[in-house]
CSV table of C-alpha atoms in Angstrom, one decimal:
chain,number,residue,atom,x,y,z
D,15,MET,CA,-16.7,-26.8,6.2
D,16,ALA,CA,-15.4,-24.3,8.9
D,17,ASN,CA,-12.0,-24.3,7.4
D,18,ARG,CA,-13.5,-23.7,3.9
D,19,HIS,CA,-15.5,-20.7,5.1
D,20,THR,CA,-12.6,-19.4,6.9
D,21,SER,CA,-10.3,-19.6,3.9
D,22,LEU,CA,-13.1,-17.6,2.0
D,23,TRP,CA,-13.9,-15.0,4.6
D,24,LEU,CA,-10.8,-14.4,6.3
D,25,PRO,CA,-8.8,-12.9,3.2
D,26,LEU,CA,-11.9,-10.8,2.4
D,27,LEU,CA,-12.1,-9.4,5.9
D,28,LEU,CA,-8.4,-8.5,6.0
D,29,LEU,CA,-8.6,-6.9,2.5
D,30,VAL,CA,-11.3,-4.7,3.4
D,31,SER,CA,-9.8,-3.7,6.8
D,32,THR,CA,-6.4,-3.1,5.2
D,33,GLY,CA,-7.8,-1.1,2.4
D,34,GLY,CA,-9.9,0.9,4.6
D,35,LEU,CA,-7.0,1.9,6.9
D,36,MET,CA,-5.0,2.8,3.8
D,37,GLY,CA,-7.8,5.1,2.6
D,38,LEU,CA,-7.7,6.8,6.0
D,39,THR,CA,-4.0,7.5,5.6
D,40,ASN,CA,-4.3,9.8,2.6
D,41,ASN,CA,-6.9,12.0,4.4
D,42,LEU,CA,-4.9,12.2,7.6
D,43,VAL,CA,-1.7,13.2,5.8
D,44,LYS,CA,-3.6,16.0,4.0
D,45,GLN,CA,-4.8,17.4,7.4
D,46,ALA,CA,-1.3,16.9,9.1
D,47,VAL,CA,0.4,18.7,6.4
D,48,ALA,CA,-2.1,21.6,6.6
D,49,SER,CA,-1.3,21.8,10.4
D,50,GLY,CA,2.3,22.4,9.6
D,51,TRP,CA,4.0,19.0,9.4
D,52,GLN,CA,6.7,18.6,6.7
D,53,PRO,CA,5.4,15.6,4.7
D,54,LEU,CA,8.8,13.5,4.8
D,55,SER,CA,9.3,14.3,8.5
D,56,PHE,CA,5.8,13.2,9.2
D,57,LEU,CA,6.3,10.0,7.3
D,58,MET,CA,9.7,9.1,8.8
D,59,LEU,CA,8.4,9.5,12.3
D,60,SER,CA,5.3,7.6,11.7
D,61,LEU,CA,7.3,4.6,10.2
D,62,LEU,CA,9.7,4.7,13.1
D,63,GLY,CA,7.1,4.7,15.7
D,64,SER,CA,4.9,1.9,13.9
D,65,GLY,CA,8.0,-0.2,13.4
D,66,LEU,CA,9.0,0.0,16.9
D,67,LEU,CA,5.5,-0.7,18.1
D,68,LEU,CA,5.2,-3.8,15.8
D,69,ALA,CA,8.8,-5.0,16.9
D,70,LEU,CA,7.7,-4.8,20.6
D,71,LEU,CA,4.5,-6.7,19.8
D,72,ALA,CA,6.5,-9.4,17.7
D,73,VAL,CA,8.9,-9.9,20.7
D,74,ALA,CA,6.1,-10.1,23.2
D,75,ARG,CA,4.5,-12.9,20.9
D,76,GLY,CA,7.7,-14.7,20.6
D,77,GLU,CA,7.9,-13.9,16.8
D,78,TYR,CA,11.4,-12.4,16.8
D,79,PRO,CA,12.4,-10.5,13.7
D,80,GLY,CA,15.2,-12.2,11.8
D,81,LEU,CA,18.6,-10.7,11.8
D,82,HIS,CA,20.4,-12.6,9.2
D,83,LYS,CA,21.9,-11.2,5.9
D,84,GLN,CA,18.8,-12.3,3.9
D,85,HIS,CA,16.4,-10.7,6.4
D,86,PHE,CA,18.2,-7.4,6.1
D,87,ARG,CA,18.1,-7.5,2.3
D,88,TYR,CA,14.5,-8.3,2.5
D,89,TYR,CA,13.6,-5.4,4.9
D,90,LEU,CA,15.7,-2.9,2.8
D,91,VAL,CA,14.4,-3.8,-0.7
D,92,ALA,CA,10.7,-4.3,0.6
D,93,ALA,CA,10.9,-1.0,2.3
D,94,LEU,CA,12.2,0.9,-0.7
D,95,LEU,CA,9.6,-0.5,-3.0
D,96,SER,CA,6.7,-0.8,-0.6
D,97,ALA,CA,7.0,2.1,1.9
D,98,SER,CA,9.8,4.8,1.6
D,99,LEU,CA,9.5,5.5,-2.0
D,100,PRO,CA,5.8,5.2,-2.7
D,101,HIS,CA,4.8,6.9,0.5
D,102,SER,CA,7.3,9.7,-0.1
D,103,LEU,CA,5.6,10.5,-3.3
D,104,LEU,CA,2.1,10.1,-1.7
D,105,PHE,CA,2.9,12.2,1.4
D,106,SER,CA,4.5,15.0,-0.6
D,107,ALA,CA,1.9,15.0,-3.4
D,108,VAL,CA,-1.3,14.7,-1.6
D,109,THR,CA,-1.7,18.5,-0.8
D,110,HIS,CA,-1.2,19.3,-4.5
D,111,THR,CA,-3.4,16.6,-6.0
D,112,GLY,CA,-5.9,16.0,-3.3
D,113,ALA,CA,-6.6,13.1,-1.3
D,114,GLY,CA,-9.2,11.7,-3.7
D,115,PHE,CA,-6.8,11.5,-6.7
D,116,ALA,CA,-4.2,10.0,-4.3
D,117,SER,CA,-6.5,7.4,-3.2
D,118,ILE,CA,-7.7,6.5,-6.6
D,119,CYS,CA,-4.0,5.9,-7.8
D,120,LEU,CA,-3.9,3.1,-5.3
D,121,ALA,CA,-6.5,1.2,-7.4
D,122,PHE,CA,-3.9,0.5,-10.0
D,123,PRO,CA,-1.4,-1.9,-8.4
D,124,PRO,CA,-3.6,-5.0,-9.0
D,125,LEU,CA,-3.3,-4.5,-12.8
D,126,PHE,CA,0.4,-4.3,-12.7
D,127,THR,CA,0.8,-7.0,-10.0
D,128,TYR,CA,-1.1,-9.5,-12.2
D,129,LEU,CA,0.9,-8.6,-15.4
D,130,MET,CA,4.1,-9.1,-13.5
D,131,ALA,CA,2.8,-12.4,-11.9
D,132,LEU,CA,2.0,-13.5,-15.4
D,133,SER,CA,5.5,-12.7,-16.8
D,134,LEU,CA,7.1,-14.5,-13.9
D,135,ASN,CA,4.9,-17.5,-14.3
D,136,MET,CA,3.3,-17.1,-10.8
D,137,GLU,CA,-0.2,-17.1,-12.2
D,138,ARG,CA,-1.8,-18.5,-15.4
D,139,LEU,CA,-3.7,-16.2,-17.9
D,140,ARG,CA,-7.6,-16.5,-17.4
D,141,PRO,CA,-10.3,-14.7,-19.5
D,142,LEU,CA,-12.0,-13.1,-16.5
D,143,ARG,CA,-8.8,-11.8,-15.0
D,144,LEU,CA,-7.8,-10.4,-18.6
D,145,ALA,CA,-11.1,-8.6,-18.7
D,146,GLY,CA,-10.5,-7.2,-15.4
D,147,LEU,CA,-7.3,-5.8,-16.5
D,148,LEU,CA,-8.9,-4.2,-19.4
D,149,PHE,CA,-11.5,-2.5,-17.2
D,150,GLY,CA,-8.8,-1.4,-14.9
D,151,LEU,CA,-6.9,0.2,-17.7
D,152,LEU,CA,-10.0,2.0,-18.9
D,153,GLY,CA,-10.4,3.4,-15.6
D,154,ALA,CA,-6.7,4.5,-15.5
D,155,VAL,CA,-7.2,6.3,-18.8
D,156,LEU,CA,-10.3,8.0,-17.7
D,157,LEU,CA,-8.7,9.2,-14.6
D,158,THR,CA,-5.6,10.4,-16.3
D,159,LEU,CA,-7.6,12.4,-19.0
D,160,ASP,CA,-9.8,13.9,-16.3
D,161,LYS,CA,-6.9,15.0,-14.2
D,162,PHE,CA,-4.9,16.6,-17.1
D,163,ALA,CA,-7.9,17.9,-19.1
D,164,GLY,CA,-7.5,21.6,-20.0
D,165,ALA,CA,-4.1,22.0,-18.3
D,166,ASN,CA,-0.6,21.1,-18.3
D,167,PRO,CA,0.0,17.8,-16.4
D,168,SER,CA,1.0,18.5,-12.7
D,169,PRO,CA,4.4,17.2,-11.8
D,170,TRP,CA,3.0,15.9,-8.7
D,171,ALA,CA,0.0,14.1,-10.4
D,172,LEU,CA,2.7,12.4,-12.9
D,173,ALA,CA,4.7,11.4,-9.8
D,174,LEU,CA,1.8,9.8,-8.1
D,175,LEU,CA,1.1,7.8,-11.2
D,176,CYS,CA,4.4,6.2,-10.5
D,177,THR,CA,3.4,4.7,-7.1
D,178,PRO,CA,1.3,1.7,-8.6
D,179,VAL,CA,4.3,0.4,-10.4
D,180,LEU,CA,6.5,0.6,-7.3
D,181,LEU,CA,3.8,-1.1,-5.1
D,182,ALA,CA,3.4,-3.8,-7.6
D,183,LEU,CA,7.1,-4.5,-7.7
D,184,GLY,CA,6.9,-4.7,-3.9
D,185,ASN,CA,4.1,-7.2,-3.9
D,186,ILE,CA,6.1,-9.5,-6.3
D,187,TYR,CA,9.4,-9.0,-4.4
D,188,ARG,CA,7.9,-9.7,-0.9
D,189,THR,CA,6.2,-12.8,-2.1
D,190,ARG,CA,9.1,-14.4,-4.1
D,191,HIS,CA,11.8,-13.5,-1.4
D,192,TRP,CA,9.8,-14.1,1.7
D,193,PRO,CA,12.4,-15.5,4.2
D,194,ALA,CA,11.8,-19.2,4.9
D,195,GLY,CA,10.0,-19.8,8.2
D,196,ALA,CA,9.3,-16.1,8.9
D,197,SER,CA,6.1,-15.0,10.3
D,198,PRO,CA,4.1,-11.9,9.0
D,199,LEU,CA,4.5,-10.1,12.3
D,200,SER,CA,8.3,-10.7,12.4
D,201,LEU,CA,8.8,-9.1,9.0
D,202,ALA,CA,6.5,-6.1,9.2
D,203,PRO,CA,8.5,-4.2,11.9
D,204,GLY,CA,11.8,-4.7,10.0
D,205,MET,CA,10.4,-3.2,6.6
D,206,LEU,CA,8.9,-0.3,8.5
D,207,LEU,CA,12.2,0.5,10.4
D,208,ALA,CA,14.2,0.1,7.3
D,209,ALA,CA,12.0,2.6,5.5
D,210,ALA,CA,12.4,5.2,8.3
D,211,LEU,CA,16.3,4.6,8.0
D,212,GLN,CA,16.1,5.2,4.3
D,213,LEU,CA,14.2,8.4,4.8
D,214,LEU,CA,16.5,9.7,7.7
D,215,PRO,CA,19.3,11.3,5.3
D,216,VAL,CA,16.6,12.8,3.0
D,217,VAL,CA,14.9,14.6,6.0
D,218,LEU,CA,18.4,15.6,7.5
D,219,LEU,CA,19.6,16.9,4.2
D,220,GLY,CA,16.3,18.7,3.6
D,221,GLY,CA,16.9,20.9,6.6
D,222,ALA,CA,13.3,21.2,7.3
D,223,PRO,CA,12.0,21.2,11.0
D,224,TRP,CA,11.1,17.7,12.3
D,225,LEU,CA,8.0,19.1,14.1
D,226,PRO,CA,5.6,21.9,13.1
D,227,GLU,CA,6.3,25.1,14.8
D,228,GLN,CA,2.6,25.6,15.5
D,229,GLY,CA,-0.4,23.3,15.7
D,230,GLY,CA,-1.0,22.8,19.4
D,231,ARG,CA,-2.5,19.6,20.6
D,232,ALA,CA,-3.1,18.4,17.1
D,233,VAL,CA,0.5,17.7,16.4
D,234,PRO,CA,1.0,14.8,18.7
D,235,ALA,CA,-2.3,13.5,18.1
D,236,GLN,CA,-1.7,13.5,14.3
D,237,LEU,CA,1.5,11.6,14.8
D,238,ALA,CA,0.0,9.1,17.2
D,239,ALA,CA,-2.8,8.5,14.9
D,240,GLN,CA,-0.7,7.9,11.8
D,241,THR,CA,1.7,5.7,13.8
D,242,ALA,CA,-1.2,3.5,15.0
D,243,LEU,CA,-2.6,3.4,11.5
D,244,PHE,CA,0.8,2.3,9.9
D,245,ALA,CA,1.2,-0.5,12.7
D,246,LEU,CA,-2.2,-1.8,12.2
D,247,THR,CA,-2.2,-1.6,8.5
D,248,TYR,CA,1.1,-3.4,7.9
D,249,ALA,CA,0.3,-6.0,10.5
D,250,LEU,CA,-2.8,-7.1,8.6
D,251,PHE,CA,-1.0,-6.4,5.2
D,252,PHE,CA,1.7,-8.9,5.9
D,253,LEU,CA,-0.9,-11.5,7.2
D,254,LEU,CA,-3.0,-11.1,4.1
D,255,GLN,CA,0.0,-11.5,1.7
D,256,ARG,CA,1.0,-14.6,3.5
D,257,ILE,CA,-2.5,-16.3,3.3
D,258,ALA,CA,-3.6,-14.9,0.0
D,259,GLY,CA,-0.7,-14.2,-2.4
D,260,PRO,CA,0.5,-11.0,-4.1
D,261,VAL,CA,-2.3,-10.5,-6.6
D,262,TYR,CA,-5.3,-10.8,-4.1
D,263,LEU,CA,-3.1,-8.6,-1.8
D,264,SER,CA,-2.8,-5.8,-4.5
D,265,GLN,CA,-6.5,-5.4,-4.3
D,266,VAL,CA,-6.2,-3.4,-1.1
D,267,GLY,CA,-5.5,-0.5,-3.4
D,268,ALA,CA,-9.1,-0.7,-4.8
D,269,VAL,CA,-10.6,-0.8,-1.3
D,270,ALA,CA,-8.3,2.2,-0.4
D,271,ALA,CA,-9.4,4.1,-3.4
D,272,ILE,CA,-13.1,3.6,-2.3
D,273,ALA,CA,-12.7,4.6,1.3
D,274,GLY,CA,-10.1,7.4,0.6
D,275,THR,CA,-12.2,9.1,-2.1
D,276,ALA,CA,-15.5,8.7,-0.1
D,277,ILE,CA,-13.8,10.3,2.8
D,278,ALA,CA,-12.2,13.1,0.7
D,279,VAL,CA,-15.3,13.9,-0.9
D,280,GLY,CA,-17.8,13.4,2.1
D,281,LEU,CA,-15.9,14.9,4.8
D,282,LEU,CA,-13.1,17.2,3.2
D,283,GLY,CA,-15.2,18.8,0.5
D,284,GLU,CA,-13.2,17.7,-2.5
D,285,SER,CA,-15.0,17.6,-5.8
D,286,ALA,CA,-15.9,14.3,-7.7
D,287,SER,CA,-16.1,14.7,-11.3
D,288,PRO,CA,-18.2,12.3,-13.4
D,289,ALA,CA,-15.0,11.1,-15.1
D,290,MET,CA,-13.4,10.3,-11.8
D,291,LEU,CA,-16.4,8.4,-10.6
D,292,LEU,CA,-16.6,6.4,-13.9
D,293,ALA,CA,-12.8,5.6,-13.4
D,294,LEU,CA,-13.4,4.4,-10.1
D,295,LEU,CA,-16.4,2.1,-11.0
D,296,ALA,CA,-14.2,0.7,-13.8
D,297,VAL,CA,-11.3,0.1,-11.6
D,298,ILE,CA,-13.7,-1.6,-9.0
D,299,GLY,CA,-15.3,-3.7,-11.9
D,300,GLY,CA,-12.0,-4.8,-13.0
D,301,VAL,CA,-10.8,-5.8,-9.6
D,302,LEU,CA,-13.9,-7.8,-9.0
D,303,LEU,CA,-13.4,-9.6,-12.3
D,304,VAL,CA,-10.0,-10.6,-11.3
D,305,SER,CA,-11.0,-11.8,-7.9
D,306,LEU,CA,-13.9,-13.9,-9.3
D,307,ASN,CA,-11.5,-16.2,-11.0
D,308,PRO,CA,-8.9,-17.2,-8.2
D,309,PRO,CA,-5.5,-18.9,-8.9
D,310,THR,CA,-5.3,-22.6,-8.9
D,311,PRO,CA,-3.1,-24.7,-6.6
D,312,GLY,CA,-0.8,-25.1,-9.5
D,313,ASP,CA,0.1,-21.4,-9.5
D,314,ARG,CA,3.2,-20.4,-7.4
D,315,HIS,CA,3.0,-17.6,-4.9
D,316,GLY,CA,6.3,-17.9,-3.4
D,317,ASN,CA,7.5,-19.8,-0.4
């Protein structure tokens, strides 16, 4: 009985914790950029610091990151799909679109992840999950129409709408190609360090200063906070993926949308239109319908 309760509550606890941390990230990034940080410099240094932090923790626990060819391929591809590309879009766009819009965009990966899992025969089609997809798509349409109503679509908003597809691809890739015998903690630092490496030439070629010229004590505090956020987020993220699979994992975006939008509206003073609130409710309802009908043991989640 204890194992059954653990199997039910541990994924939910990880889901809420990881999503809440992701929601904090959007708002912290907006504040950091307002303090003078260049978005990609802030992202690269945060990824580098969190990767090193998790690598030290993994070694201390005896969970050494793999150094074989398959591991390096996994780190690089997972980093591109799950960290460097989507976070570059997020960090660069958040000051143009607002943290609330950036957060709610994170609610869409469950829909795309489920469709991809279906097409790859990793999950079976179920009526409740199909209904959840339709609710989620309704939310996406409401959000998009609200953002672009009465104005030309912002290039930054359009770019942010690409992030759910990238994140869904990352969810599927990390599951199907999880190296045999690897622990979650041994894989997380490799992905974060690979993402920092991928961003290094972009930051160098951009010619922007790595650190803000002004900002005082807030500068190191913001970097330390984001580094800690990334480290904790991805340690929990990989653990959740290992025990619950890609579709359940992808629901962290919905939790991030709730947390991020609440923080943006409640603490940062961003406006919340009725259409955005309806979109958020539709996406949440869709995610709940998806999660109410879990996969059977016959479904394949990878290794």
